[in-house]
CSV table of C-alpha atoms and ligand atoms in Angstrom, one decimal:
chain,number,residue,atom,x,y,z
A,1,MET,CA,19.7,15.4,57.2
A,2,ALA,CA,22.3,13.8,59.3
A,3,LEU,CA,25.2,16.1,58.5
A,4,ILE,CA,25.7,19.5,57.0
A,5,GLU,CA,27.2,19.8,53.5
A,6,ALA,CA,30.7,20.9,54.6
A,7,ALA,CA,31.2,17.9,56.8
A,8,SER,CA,34.4,16.7,55.1
A,9,PRO,CA,36.9,19.6,55.5
A,10,HIS,CA,40.0,17.3,55.3
A,11,THR,CA,39.3,15.0,52.3
A,12,MET,CA,39.8,16.2,48.7
A,13,ASN,CA,36.8,17.6,47.1
A,14,THR,CA,36.4,14.7,44.6
A,15,TYR,CA,32.8,13.7,45.1
A,16,GLY,CA,29.4,15.4,45.1
A,17,ARG,CA,28.2,13.7,48.2
A,18,VAL,CA,24.7,13.1,49.4
A,19,PRO,CA,24.5,14.9,52.8
A,20,ILE,CA,24.2,11.8,55.0
A,21,ALA,CA,26.7,9.6,56.8
A,22,LEU,CA,26.1,5.9,57.2
A,23,SER,CA,26.9,4.0,60.4
A,24,HIS,CA,25.9,0.4,59.9
A,25,GLY,CA,23.9,-2.0,57.7
A,26,GLN,CA,22.0,-5.3,57.7
A,27,GLY,CA,20.9,-7.1,54.6
A,28,VAL,CA,19.7,-4.5,52.0
A,29,TYR,CA,19.2,-1.8,54.7
A,30,VAL,CA,21.6,0.8,56.1
A,31,TRP,CA,21.2,3.3,59.0
A,32,ASP,CA,22.7,6.8,59.2
A,33,VAL,CA,24.4,8.3,62.2
A,34,ASN,CA,21.1,9.7,63.4
A,35,GLY,CA,19.4,6.3,63.3
A,36,LYS,CA,17.4,6.8,60.1
A,37,ARG,CA,16.9,3.7,57.9
A,38,TYR,CA,17.4,3.5,54.1
A,39,LEU,CA,16.8,0.7,51.6
A,40,ASP,CA,20.1,0.5,49.8
A,41,ALA,CA,19.4,0.0,46.1
A,42,LEU,CA,22.9,1.2,45.2
A,43,ALA,CA,24.9,-1.4,47.2
A,44,GLY,CA,28.1,0.6,47.1
A,45,ILE,CA,27.8,0.9,43.3
A,46,ALA,CA,27.1,-2.8,42.6
A,47,VAL,CA,29.8,-3.8,45.2
A,48,ASN,CA,27.9,-5.3,48.2
A,49,THR,CA,26.8,-8.5,46.4
A,50,LEU,CA,25.7,-10.1,49.7
A,51,GLY,CA,24.3,-6.9,51.2
A,52,HIS,CA,25.6,-5.7,54.6
A,53,ALA,CA,26.8,-7.7,57.5
A,54,HIS,CA,26.0,-11.1,55.9
A,55,PRO,CA,25.9,-13.7,58.6
A,56,LYS,CA,28.0,-16.1,56.6
A,57,LEU,CA,30.6,-13.6,55.3
A,58,VAL,CA,31.3,-11.8,58.5
A,59,PRO,CA,32.7,-14.7,60.5
A,60,ALA,CA,34.7,-15.9,57.5
A,61,LEU,CA,36.4,-12.5,57.1
A,62,GLN,CA,36.9,-12.3,60.9
A,63,ASP,CA,38.6,-15.7,60.7
A,64,GLN,CA,40.8,-14.6,57.9
A,65,ILE,CA,41.8,-11.3,59.5
A,66,ALA,CA,43.0,-13.2,62.6
A,67,LYS,CA,45.1,-15.5,60.4
A,68,LEU,CA,46.7,-13.3,57.6
A,69,ILE,CA,45.7,-10.1,55.9
A,70,HIS,CA,48.6,-9.6,53.6
A,71,THR,CA,51.9,-11.3,52.7
A,72,SER,CA,53.0,-10.0,49.2
A,73,ASN,CA,53.4,-11.9,46.0
A,74,TYR,CA,56.9,-12.9,46.9
A,75,TYR,CA,55.3,-16.0,48.2
A,76,HIS,CA,52.7,-18.5,47.0
A,77,ILE,CA,49.2,-17.6,48.3
A,78,PRO,CA,46.9,-20.7,48.4
A,79,LEU,CA,43.8,-18.6,48.5
A,80,GLN,CA,44.7,-17.0,45.2
A,81,GLU,CA,44.9,-20.5,43.6
A,82,GLN,CA,41.5,-21.3,45.2
A,83,LEU,CA,39.8,-18.1,43.9
A,84,ALA,CA,41.5,-18.5,40.4
A,85,ALA,CA,40.2,-22.0,40.2
A,86,ALA,CA,36.7,-20.9,41.1
A,87,LEU,CA,36.7,-18.1,38.5
A,88,VAL,CA,38.1,-20.5,35.8
A,89,GLU,CA,35.3,-22.9,36.5
A,90,LEU,CA,32.6,-20.2,36.3
A,91,SER,CA,34.0,-18.5,33.2
A,92,GLY,CA,35.4,-21.4,31.2
A,93,LEU,CA,38.6,-19.5,30.9
A,94,THR,CA,42.0,-20.7,32.2
A,95,ASN,CA,44.0,-18.3,34.4
A,96,ALA,CA,43.5,-15.2,36.6
A,97,PHE,CA,45.6,-12.3,37.8
A,98,PHE,CA,44.6,-10.4,40.9
A,99,CYS,CA,44.6,-6.7,41.8
A,100,SER,CA,42.5,-4.4,43.9
A,101,THR,CA,40.2,-2.3,41.8
A,102,GLY,CA,38.3,-2.2,38.5
A,103,LEU,CA,40.6,0.3,36.8
A,104,GLU,CA,43.6,-1.9,37.8
A,105,ALA,CA,41.9,-4.9,36.2
A,106,ASN,CA,41.3,-2.9,33.0
A,107,GLU,CA,44.8,-1.5,33.0
A,108,ALA,CA,46.1,-5.1,33.1
A,109,ALA,CA,43.8,-6.0,30.2
A,110,LEU,CA,45.1,-3.0,28.2
A,111,LYS,CA,48.7,-4.1,28.9
A,112,LEU,CA,47.9,-7.7,27.9
A,113,ALA,CA,46.4,-6.5,24.6
A,114,ARG,CA,49.5,-4.3,23.8
A,115,LYS,CA,51.9,-7.1,24.6
A,116,TYR,CA,49.8,-9.5,22.6
A,117,GLY,CA,50.4,-7.1,19.7
A,118,HIS,CA,54.1,-6.6,20.4
A,119,ASP,CA,54.6,-10.4,20.6
A,120,LYS,CA,53.1,-10.6,17.1
A,121,GLY,CA,55.4,-7.9,15.8
A,122,ILE,CA,52.9,-5.1,15.9
A,123,GLU,CA,54.9,-2.1,17.2
A,124,ARG,CA,51.9,0.4,17.6
A,125,PRO,CA,49.0,-1.8,18.7
A,126,GLU,CA,45.5,-0.3,18.7
A,127,ILE,CA,42.5,-1.3,20.7
A,128,VAL,CA,38.8,-0.8,19.7
A,129,VAL,CA,36.7,0.9,22.5
A,130,TYR,CA,33.2,2.2,22.6
A,131,GLU,CA,31.2,5.4,22.8
A,132,LYS,CA,29.8,6.0,26.3
A,133,ALA,CA,32.1,3.3,27.7
A,134,PHE,CA,33.5,3.6,31.3
A,135,HIS,CA,36.7,1.8,32.2
A,136,GLY,CA,38.1,3.8,35.1
A,137,ARG,CA,40.0,6.9,36.0
A,138,SER,CA,43.7,6.1,35.6
A,139,ILE,CA,45.3,7.8,32.6
A,140,ALA,CA,45.0,4.8,30.3
A,141,THR,CA,41.5,3.7,31.4
A,142,LEU,CA,40.1,7.3,31.2
A,143,SER,CA,41.6,7.4,27.7
A,144,ALA,CA,39.6,4.2,26.9
A,145,THR,CA,36.5,5.7,28.5
A,146,GLY,CA,34.0,7.3,26.1
A,147,ASN,CA,33.1,10.3,28.2
A,148,THR,CA,34.7,13.7,27.6
A,149,LYS,CA,33.7,14.8,31.2
A,150,VAL,CA,35.9,12.1,32.6
A,151,GLN,CA,38.8,13.1,30.3
A,152,ALA,CA,38.5,16.9,30.6
A,153,GLY,CA,41.6,18.4,32.1
A,154,PHE,CA,43.8,15.3,32.0
A,155,GLY,CA,45.2,15.3,28.5
A,156,PRO,CA,47.3,14.3,26.7
A,157,LEU,CA,45.4,11.1,26.5
A,158,VAL,CA,47.0,7.7,25.9
A,159,GLU,CA,47.0,6.9,22.2
A,160,GLY,CA,46.2,3.7,20.5
A,161,PHE,CA,42.4,3.6,20.8
A,162,VAL,CA,39.8,3.4,18.0
A,163,ARG,CA,36.3,4.4,19.1
A,164,VAL,CA,33.1,2.9,17.7
A,165,PRO,CA,29.3,3.0,18.4
A,166,LEU,CA,27.5,0.3,20.3
A,167,ASN,CA,25.7,-2.6,18.6
A,168,ASP,CA,26.8,-1.7,15.1
A,169,ILE,CA,28.9,-4.5,13.5
A,170,ALA,CA,29.2,-2.6,10.2
A,171,ALA,CA,30.6,0.4,12.0
A,172,LEU,CA,33.2,-1.8,13.8
A,173,LYS,CA,34.3,-3.4,10.5
A,174,LYS,CA,34.5,0.0,8.7
A,175,ALA,CA,36.5,1.6,11.6
A,176,THR,CA,39.1,-1.2,11.5
A,177,GLU,CA,39.2,-1.9,7.8
A,178,GLY,CA,42.7,-2.4,6.5
A,179,ASN,CA,44.2,-1.5,9.9
A,180,PRO,CA,46.9,-4.0,10.6
A,181,ASN,CA,47.6,-2.6,14.1
A,182,VAL,CA,44.3,-3.6,15.7
A,183,VAL,CA,44.9,-6.2,18.5
A,184,ALA,CA,41.7,-6.2,20.6
A,185,VAL,CA,38.1,-5.1,21.0
A,186,PHE,CA,37.2,-3.9,24.5
A,187,PHE,CA,33.7,-3.2,26.0
A,188,GLU,CA,31.3,-3.7,28.8
A,189,THR,CA,28.5,-6.3,28.1
A,190,ILE,CA,26.1,-3.8,29.8
A,191,GLN,CA,27.6,-0.3,30.1
A,192,GLY,CA,27.1,0.9,33.6
A,193,GLU,CA,28.2,4.5,34.1
A,194,GLY,CA,27.3,5.2,30.5
A,195,GLY,CA,23.6,4.8,31.3
A,196,VAL,CA,22.9,1.0,31.5
A,197,ASN,CA,23.3,0.3,27.8
A,198,PRO,CA,23.3,-3.4,26.9
A,199,MET,CA,25.2,-4.9,24.0
A,200,ARG,CA,22.8,-7.1,22.0
A,201,ALA,CA,23.4,-10.9,22.1
A,202,GLU,CA,23.6,-11.0,18.3
A,203,TYR,CA,26.2,-8.3,18.3
A,204,LEU,CA,28.3,-10.1,20.9
A,205,ARG,CA,28.3,-13.2,18.7
A,206,ASP,CA,29.2,-11.2,15.6
A,207,VAL,CA,32.1,-9.5,17.5
A,208,ARG,CA,33.3,-12.9,18.8
A,209,ALA,CA,33.3,-14.2,15.2
A,210,LEU,CA,35.2,-11.2,13.9
A,211,CYS,CA,37.8,-11.4,16.7
A,212,ASP,CA,38.4,-15.1,15.8
A,213,GLN,CA,38.6,-14.3,12.1
A,214,LYS,CA,41.1,-11.4,12.7
A,215,ASP,CA,43.0,-13.0,15.6
A,216,TRP,CA,42.1,-10.1,17.9
A,217,LEU,CA,41.5,-10.4,21.6
A,218,LEU,CA,37.9,-10.1,22.8
A,219,MET,CA,38.2,-8.3,26.1
A,220,ILE,CA,35.0,-7.8,28.1
A,221,ASP,CA,34.9,-5.5,31.1
A,222,GLU,CA,32.5,-7.3,33.5
A,223,VAL,CA,33.6,-5.1,36.4
A,224,GLN,CA,30.0,-3.9,37.0
A,225,CYS,CA,27.7,-6.3,35.1
A,226,GLY,CA,29.6,-9.5,36.2
A,227,MET,CA,29.5,-11.6,39.3
A,228,GLY,CA,25.9,-12.7,39.1
A,229,ARG,CA,24.3,-9.3,38.8
A,230,THR,CA,22.3,-10.1,35.6
A,231,GLY,CA,21.4,-13.6,36.7
A,232,LYS,CA,24.4,-15.3,35.0
A,233,TRP,CA,27.9,-15.3,36.5
A,234,PHE,CA,29.0,-13.0,33.7
A,235,ALA,CA,26.6,-11.0,31.6
A,236,HIS,CA,28.2,-12.1,28.2
A,237,GLN,CA,27.2,-15.7,29.1
A,238,TRP,CA,23.6,-14.8,28.1
A,239,ALA,CA,24.9,-14.6,24.5
A,240,GLY,CA,26.7,-18.0,24.8
A,241,ILE,CA,30.1,-16.6,24.0
A,242,GLN,CA,33.4,-16.5,25.8
A,243,PRO,CA,35.9,-13.6,25.9
A,244,ASP,CA,39.7,-13.9,25.8
A,245,VAL,CA,40.2,-11.4,28.6
A,246,MET,CA,37.7,-10.5,31.4
A,247,PRO,CA,38.3,-7.8,34.0
A,248,LEU,CA,36.3,-8.1,37.2
A,249,ALA,CA,36.1,-6.1,40.4
A,250,LYS,CA,33.2,-4.4,42.2
A,251,GLY,CA,30.9,-7.3,43.3
A,252,LEU,CA,33.7,-10.0,43.5
A,253,GLY,CA,34.6,-9.3,47.2
A,254,SER,CA,31.2,-8.1,48.5
A,255,GLY,CA,32.9,-4.9,49.7
A,256,VAL,CA,36.5,-5.9,50.3
A,257,PRO,CA,38.6,-4.2,47.6
A,258,ILE,CA,39.5,-6.7,44.9
A,259,GLY,CA,40.0,-6.9,41.1
A,260,ALA,CA,40.8,-9.7,38.7
A,261,VAL,CA,41.6,-10.3,35.1
A,262,VAL,CA,40.6,-13.7,33.9
A,263,ALA,CA,42.0,-14.9,30.6
A,264,GLY,CA,41.6,-17.7,28.2
A,265,PRO,CA,44.3,-19.6,26.2
A,266,LYS,CA,45.0,-16.7,23.8
A,267,ALA,CA,45.9,-14.3,26.6
A,268,ALA,CA,46.7,-16.4,29.7
A,269,HIS,CA,50.4,-16.7,29.1
A,270,ILE,CA,51.3,-13.3,27.7
A,271,PHE,CA,52.5,-11.9,31.0
A,272,GLN,CA,55.8,-13.3,32.3
A,273,PRO,CA,57.6,-12.6,35.6
A,274,GLY,CA,58.4,-8.9,35.7
A,275,ASN,CA,55.8,-7.8,33.2
A,276,HIS,CA,53.1,-6.9,35.7
A,277,GLY,CA,52.3,-6.8,39.4
A,278,THR,CA,50.8,-4.9,42.3
A,279,THR,CA,51.5,-4.9,46.0
A,280,PHE,CA,48.1,-5.5,47.4
A,281,GLY,CA,46.8,-7.7,44.6
A,282,GLY,CA,45.7,-11.2,45.6
A,283,ASN,CA,46.3,-10.7,49.3
A,284,PRO,CA,44.7,-13.3,51.6
A,285,LEU,CA,42.0,-11.1,52.9
A,286,SER,CA,40.6,-10.1,49.5
A,287,MET,CA,41.0,-13.6,48.2
A,288,ARG,CA,39.0,-15.0,51.1
A,289,ALA,CA,36.3,-12.4,50.4
A,290,GLY,CA,36.1,-13.6,46.8
A,291,VAL,CA,36.1,-17.3,47.7
A,292,GLU,CA,33.4,-16.8,50.3
A,293,THR,CA,31.3,-14.5,48.1
A,294,ILE,CA,31.1,-17.2,45.4
A,295,ARG,CA,30.5,-20.0,48.0
A,296,ILE,CA,27.6,-18.1,49.6
A,297,MET,CA,26.2,-17.0,46.2
A,298,LYS,CA,26.0,-20.7,45.2
A,299,GLU,CA,24.6,-21.9,48.6
A,300,GLU,CA,21.8,-19.2,48.5
A,301,GLY,CA,21.0,-19.5,44.8
A,302,LEU,CA,21.7,-15.8,44.2
A,303,LEU,CA,22.0,-16.0,40.4
A,304,GLU,CA,18.5,-17.4,40.2
A,305,ASN,CA,17.4,-14.7,42.8
A,306,ALA,CA,18.9,-11.9,40.8
A,307,ALA,CA,17.2,-13.1,37.6
A,308,ARG,CA,13.8,-13.6,39.3
A,309,VAL,CA,13.6,-10.6,41.6
A,310,GLY,CA,15.2,-8.4,38.9
A,311,ALA,CA,12.6,-9.4,36.3
A,312,HIS,CA,9.9,-8.7,38.9
A,313,LEU,CA,11.4,-5.3,39.7
A,314,LYS,CA,11.7,-4.3,36.1
A,315,ALA,CA,8.1,-5.4,35.2
A,316,SER,CA,6.7,-3.6,38.3
A,317,LEU,CA,8.5,-0.4,37.4
A,318,GLU,CA,7.5,-0.6,33.8
A,319,LYS,CA,3.9,-1.1,34.8
A,320,ALA,CA,3.9,1.8,37.4
A,321,LEU,CA,5.6,4.2,35.0
A,322,ALA,CA,3.9,3.3,31.8
A,323,GLY,CA,2.3,6.4,30.1
A,324,VAL,CA,4.0,8.8,32.6
A,325,LYS,CA,5.1,11.8,30.5
A,326,GLY,CA,8.9,12.1,30.6
A,327,PHE,CA,9.5,8.4,31.3
A,328,LYS,CA,11.4,6.9,28.4
A,329,GLU,CA,12.4,3.2,29.1
A,330,ILE,CA,13.9,0.8,31.5
A,331,ARG,CA,17.1,-1.0,30.4
A,332,GLY,CA,19.2,-3.7,31.9
A,333,GLN,CA,18.9,-7.2,33.2
A,334,GLY,CA,18.6,-8.9,36.5
A,335,LEU,CA,19.5,-6.5,39.3
A,336,MET,CA,21.2,-4.0,37.0
A,337,LEU,CA,18.5,-1.6,35.9
A,338,GLY,CA,18.4,1.9,34.4
A,339,ILE,CA,15.3,4.0,34.2
A,340,GLU,CA,15.8,6.6,31.5
A,341,LEU,CA,13.9,9.9,31.8
A,342,ASP,CA,13.7,12.6,29.2
A,343,ARG,CA,15.7,15.1,31.3
A,344,PRO,CA,18.6,15.4,33.7
A,345,CYS,CA,17.4,13.9,37.1
A,346,GLY,CA,20.4,14.2,39.5
A,347,ALA,CA,18.0,15.9,41.9
A,348,LEU,CA,16.2,12.6,42.5
A,349,VAL,CA,19.2,11.2,44.4
A,350,GLY,CA,18.8,13.6,47.4
A,351,ARG,CA,15.0,13.2,47.3
A,352,GLY,CA,15.4,9.5,47.4
A,353,ALA,CA,17.7,9.7,50.5
A,354,GLU,CA,15.1,11.9,52.2
A,355,ALA,CA,12.4,9.3,51.4
A,356,GLY,CA,14.7,6.5,52.7
A,357,LEU,CA,15.9,5.0,49.4
A,358,LEU,CA,19.5,5.0,48.1
A,359,PHE,CA,20.3,4.9,44.4
A,360,SER,CA,22.3,6.8,41.9
A,361,VAL,CA,21.7,8.8,38.7
A,362,THR,CA,24.2,8.1,35.9
A,363,ALA,CA,24.7,9.6,32.4
A,364,ASP,CA,22.5,12.6,33.7
A,365,THR,CA,19.2,11.1,32.8
A,366,VAL,CA,19.2,7.5,34.1
A,367,VAL,CA,18.2,6.3,37.5
A,368,ARG,CA,20.4,3.3,38.3
A,369,LEU,CA,19.3,0.5,40.6
A,370,VAL,CA,22.1,-2.1,41.5
A,371,PRO,CA,21.0,-3.5,44.8
A,372,ALA,CA,22.5,-6.5,46.6
A,373,LEU,CA,21.7,-9.8,45.0
A,374,ILE,CA,20.0,-11.0,48.2
A,375,LEU,CA,17.1,-8.6,47.5
A,376,THR,CA,13.7,-10.2,48.1
A,377,GLN,CA,10.5,-9.7,46.1
A,378,ALA,CA,9.0,-7.8,49.0
A,379,GLU,CA,12.1,-5.5,49.2
A,380,ALA,CA,11.8,-5.0,45.4
A,381,ASP,CA,8.2,-3.9,45.9
A,382,GLU,CA,9.4,-1.5,48.6
A,383,ILE,CA,11.8,0.1,46.0
A,384,VAL,CA,8.9,0.5,43.6
A,385,ALA,CA,6.7,2.1,46.3
A,386,LEU,CA,9.4,4.6,47.3
A,387,LEU,CA,10.8,5.4,43.9
A,388,VAL,CA,7.8,5.7,41.6
A,389,PRO,CA,6.1,8.6,43.5
A,390,LEU,CA,9.4,10.5,43.5
A,391,ILE,CA,9.8,10.0,39.7
A,392,LYS,CA,6.2,11.0,39.0
A,393,ALA,CA,6.4,14.1,41.1
A,394,PHE,CA,9.7,15.1,39.5
A,395,LEU,CA,8.4,14.6,36.0
A,396,ALA,CA,5.3,16.6,36.8
A,397,GLU,CA,7.3,19.7,37.9
B,401,LIG,C1,33.4,0.9,38.3
B,401,LIG,C2,33.9,0.5,37.0
B,401,LIG,C3,35.3,0.5,36.6
B,401,LIG,C4,36.3,1.1,37.5
B,401,LIG,O1,36.4,0.5,38.8
B,401,LIG,P1,37.2,1.1,40.0
B,401,LIG,O2,37.3,0.1,41.0
B,401,LIG,O3,36.4,2.3,40.4
B,401,LIG,O4,38.5,1.5,39.5
B,401,LIG,C5,35.7,0.0,35.4
B,401,LIG,N1,34.8,-0.6,34.6
B,401,LIG,C6,33.5,-0.6,34.8
B,401,LIG,C7,32.6,-1.2,33.9
B,401,LIG,C8,33.0,-0.1,36.0
B,401,LIG,O5,31.7,-0.1,36.3
C-alpha cells in the first residue's frame, strides 16, 4: 500500500478512504505515488468521461486556462451560450442554467419546482421523490434523498416531499391522489448510489403521461446516468420521453467541476433575474470542458462505444458469475453496471485496489462499475479477469 491510513491529518474525516494516493493517469489507467498501476473502473465516480489526460481535452483546457478561467455572471459568457446550445440540441429541451456540482443542479431543480407551484398559486408545493434515491448532501437534496444514513444527524429535514417506491405507477397515483399541492415528480432514470436501480421504460412513459395530465413537472436527475454513460446522451431517451427539467453534472466536464439544469418550455422561464445564481457557475473553464467533452465524445463515437463495450462487459460478467453462490444479478446499462451480491461487500474495494482494479461498492451489497466511456473491449476483459476471481473468493469465505 502506498500510504498508511492516517495520511490525511489536516482534512476533515468525511471519507472512508482506500489507502492509496494517485499521482497520474493515462486513458483508463492511473498510477499511485509508488508507481503501481490500476485499471480505473470508477472514473472518479462516473466523472472522467474521457478517461485521464485525454490527448484532445488536455490542450483545449490548457488553451482556455491561458485565456480566461473565471469572469462572473455579471457579464455575458459566450462559452455558456455554446454549451447551452449543445445541451439543448442533445436533449430536445430549450434552456440551461449552469452551476458547479450535482447537488447544486438538483437544488436549482427543486427551487424551479417550488416556484412553478407558487406561480400557479400553490403556497405549499410538494415534490414526489423515490425510495433509495440519491440527490446530494445539501439540506434540501439530502431531504429528497431516500437514504436514512445520509439524513441521520442533520434534521430537521426540508418538508414538501412525498416518497414513493420505484416502478409502481399505482403507488404513485395513490400517494398523490387528491393532493392539490403536488407540483413535480423527481427521480434518477437509473439510481446510482441507491444500488444501480433502473426505472423501467414503460414506467417512465406512464409517469410522463401522468405529469402531462396533472400539469406537474417531470424532473429527471441525470447527474450520474446522463452524458452518454448508458449509450444514449441521457438515459431517459431509451424510453423515448423528454423531461421538463434535467439536472446534469458528473460526466459533463470530464473532471472539471460543472453542473447544469436543462429545462423545457414548461420550466425554462420560471427563474427571473435575482431568483437564482452561483458565483462559479458557468465559468469559462468549466464551460470549455463541457463543450470539448461533447465534441470529443461525438468525434470518437463514445455513445456507441459505451453501449457496445458495456453490453460486452455485462454479458461477460454474467457468464463468469452464473451459478456462483451469493451472486444475485447484474443491473444497469452501457457503462453503468451494478453487480448485486447477497451480502455486504465493502471489503472488496480494498482487495480490488490490491489487485490493481478501482471500483466502488454502493448500497452495501452492489459492486459498481462506471469506467470512462473510452473503455475498449480488451480493457473490459481485463476488468472481468481482475474482478471475477475476487468476487468468487469473497463469496466462498
Ligand atoms: C453524485 C450525484 C449527485 C450529487 O452530485 P455532487 O456533485 O456530489 O453534489 C446527485 N444526484 C445523483 C444522481 C448523483 O449520482
